[in-house]
Steps between C-alpha positions, in 0.01 A plus 500: 500500500818686411553719197708244307227239530242746370716590202549137400127431535402788276766438238410132469173599339641752257683280249790745497754223467308298245297725269268325253366766264394262223445157653324256278149442624351164416143383507535356850632827640214692337243266653668527840485877485134488405414213732210687655333549164570139407361370828195725492399420141573130553293493819205683346508286185527180702222611731273536199620217273552217751147504649357532151706202385408292806129577533437541129597139428333191640658154532361245257450125467659311215365155410635270232410183310755262348391349167690204354532485121615167358742516205349500153556145362320534169659759271206484256277675749692826494743502209659296223671168558854641484449777763731496802297362791669705773440827317144393428447428871625846602268664250211289626577603861512869406164466326342335803639769733321760290175301492469435875443865592325600177173695517314206346601263780429766768154562352432126505597486870281800588197319363493317835262703727708421808812649344314800360361583846840518670609837634819486290293483182229746605759763591623514140346738248558267205578157656604306188787716365610613848523144633672387180761775550562398865544128427855409400614165358858408418701182458725401789850495357625156382179323614169382355302725738308821443465726806170695499474785753234745618549783750230674705399633841271203577691172502190279505345670197830479312518126573147433371537718190836357399393137547188563294695671224744208472213247501326697226819505300540121528135438404530731202829342396349151515197600293716669239726194479205266451353725234833534329564123506159432350555745218849371436389133486223581255735697279771231512260218411361695205854562382578125534201402281598755236855366493367142456302604193798672344721195563246270324483731198879509482526120507256470208694753296825320578363173364401673176839661453711196590699365206634150423859386542545498122399862477751581767774303303402679177525829681850410614602392145371826351695696753816307416454546120424870547822536696700321228347712224569811697865404527521432126334826415741688723797322338375586150459866592852508642638351174313762293642779714855361469472468119369858475802621696737315271330642188539849638868431563546381138343817370743706708798295370386543142498875546846504658649238257665326792418150635389463862761365736273210594458408125875501412525121525198451271634761257840320497330171415301678226823644347668160494220376276608758234784359274636841398532619863664163585757547217580852620544364852749237363697773315517706820637206693763428224616867519535474874701180467741660244547807719582278796759308292673823398509615860656166598773553242593825672385736236393840633199708419692696239593192301335500159360151547346596838347815355347298215369243749339774716332657199363163390369437857321833509337437163382154610348639825327780313355264240368267777335781696335640190356158419369466858332841474327389179376180666365677823161614354441154367576361848247740654232393253558134579476568875186711459324232298587239757365712789179579315438131447556435872266786592228367274526159668477659848195710404328194358571310824362785714175510299451126530547513880268801528224323309528192720486718814192677367330165466600378851428813711116495474491140622743580777298811610180302529673232701657765725165672552340174605789422733482843666125468542549167677765652726274794589215269590725285716642810680152631569396156632794502741418850621135413555597188691725701732231764552247230590746356755542846659125557514450165671778589750327829578168326550667256735660783700173686539314187605778418747488852645126473556555200730777663703450692826480880480836657426426807719420438867496696826810423702399704807186707553495854643499531880465843662770580762394584855674839487577737213816381329565810284578817693674767298466770765858465631631541146281803441603654832867438421450661161324795667791540743750486218300755301476726806874481550557585135263796527683617813836476327360682196361775723840538667674528165244751371538713810878482472472619141263794556561597866835680506482614862763370742319296764766397751857590609644189337370605161617855559851381578510297179401807301785719635877476526518731803496379859172517688573710807181390669124477493238715664144403571206721576456544875138496613320553824253257646234610252718441194568872431857574374710706747859628514752349743499691826805637670446260786534194277837327567716565195675168525168323443392698196603433135600865453776465756637199318482685168691793652762271650547319169524830316771624734693177454496492119551873437852647489596710803513875438440824681158553344292256308183592314243236408217551253188296580302455176265252330360428152165666572308665781336294771794262549569622860821695442394798717424281802828314445696828480340628824554173689856460370589858605356447851687173531833649391450795736447257787857375443647839614548628145408839363236423242329731252166391349416686176170486305604536135161390359361849441199383304358251754664609830399176672774530765412865571136407552591204724711732721229768502734763350286617211536875449841532657799628303705218361717371221325694222566836674859399577574415136323816380713714740205641694591323827815402689609162627407591855150598386427175315643264766248381756537270796395143450311252717815370672820661620765540232246506212444810288232528235484710182142496364415535135389860522251656264382300201668639191493373142850650451647298788695280258666811350625610842618147574701449180670841511859532614396729783245247616745209503758711682234597756417131557865407555536786750184385677624141526849596627410532873335154536615141539209356301262668257180314412314643197143409415522532121227500236412180310742418220232432238291802601753782510841592361597650837588152629763462225643842587532402867651164403808677367535714815462249785750238609261203509158403374261270682230365270161430661283233335156398616406133486184427298516849344832548325516330161794351317482770233506779763795346680700462177422854387586649843832320515588604144418870562697516824806330353485730197493803731813370679326407825656260751232250600619332820197283563127443497242518776176309456177642640159348547651159592260256668548429869605137445761611244622759748530226758698286259739779412535730799264399779138604559404866479354656811177688532451835663 
């Protein structure tokens, strides 16, 4: 495998070209990530629920009886004559469905010793209500059949019990019908006799109240005369009212000294009877004639003859009007006397008619009372006759029903099937499987919600926008104890070599490159990665410096067995030279600077200008500088180193690093100005290593 092939293989897993920092994660993707939890919980739940559903339920026998119910042909038996027969039949069917499995019918069936001794009955604590609850009866849709069913573990016992229950129901129904018919016939016949007596009494009363034809004619004549007198009386009262109105009008005219417009003609006739008023009228006409003659002669209004004629005309008109005014009260008196005479005649007429009516009304009332009494008796006779006809029709219906065959019969008796025909176990098992699957999915969702650790490289890559440089698994010996890669292991077959090759390919070329190896917290494997990466780079004929900058833990120093030697702390403090702190590494071309003495003030030396200048001078003579830095979330020294080095490699451990730690680490490093070139995953399972980079080797 050449170097270009290795680079492409490593980069294909890093998502450098297609970062997805915030991909939407749906329910399906969550369940796929947590498929182990889903499968485990589903398997355990199904292993418990399915056997319980299968063995906890037994198959049962279901037997049925078909009962035929003839339509109700006599409405009197169940309701009034005008009730709708189809609705009545449905109500009757519903009633019978409730009666078939009633406790009373079941108790009647259990009176048979053979039925009471059956295992189905003896196994029940309270047989009557329990059997009644298990028996179902319902009408088959759009038919005249009732389907009665009973379910149990013993098909033969169910057959015997159900047949006996239906037989008991039919026997009880027949007895109740006979008893009912007997009571109804007795009641109807008594009612018929009572109606006969009342009809006889009504006939006798009708004969006593019947009147002759003459009486009926007299009654008609009285009614006619009463009507005539009523009309006359009304006419007389109208005349009186009209005369009173005219008298009131005359009184008003007398007060105003002016005749009514409607009486002008009468007043004119009255004036003509007066000789003096007639003479004045003739003089007025003569004056008018003379004035007209003068006008015809062409004499004007100023002519003395015309003036004299006009004066004479005015005097004649004035004398006539004065005479008419003197005669007006006399005219009113004449009119008033005439109206009073007419009113007296009308009042006399009204009294005469009223007296005659007073004499006729008592006779008419008696005749009317007798006539109404006759009509009432005849109406009651008709009603009693109709009632007697209905009673006789009811008696005939009941007697006819007694001679008919039973309306309720068994269409088909219960027959127990050879094998159980009701087996709900498959349904229960399916429900148990569905419930188990739901529990598994719920467990996966719960774990996704509360377990924030990154479990696999795929999930880790979705969480970050940086390329994944590679993955490292724990190497173990034959006994499962973790070991470090040996120098004899071929580098081309180890993931570290591929990580180093990828790092060289993606990093810019320069004289010296320093890389800080850090992680969110301790225990992520950064020290082992720094050691292995330095050895691998040194094997490529490069001058490599490996520096332990984690002064508090000194995991790299301990792994290289350099505890107690002068190192980085003494160099930064100025108590040792570069030559004193550099030590030979495990392979040729590798130099190591241990952590030195543990010092709480190490961060002060590191952040000082002198310290940073010392580090740059130390790094100047090497091609690659690999620094094992402290954890980002555990020490501020990592942020100080992030601003000094050229590149940062972030180490994340699968199944240990959480989403919150990864986000916080990335934010701190970017804030400090660090250049994160990629991520290395540690603790990857062997099969994931095989998928990504090939299997890891053992020592």
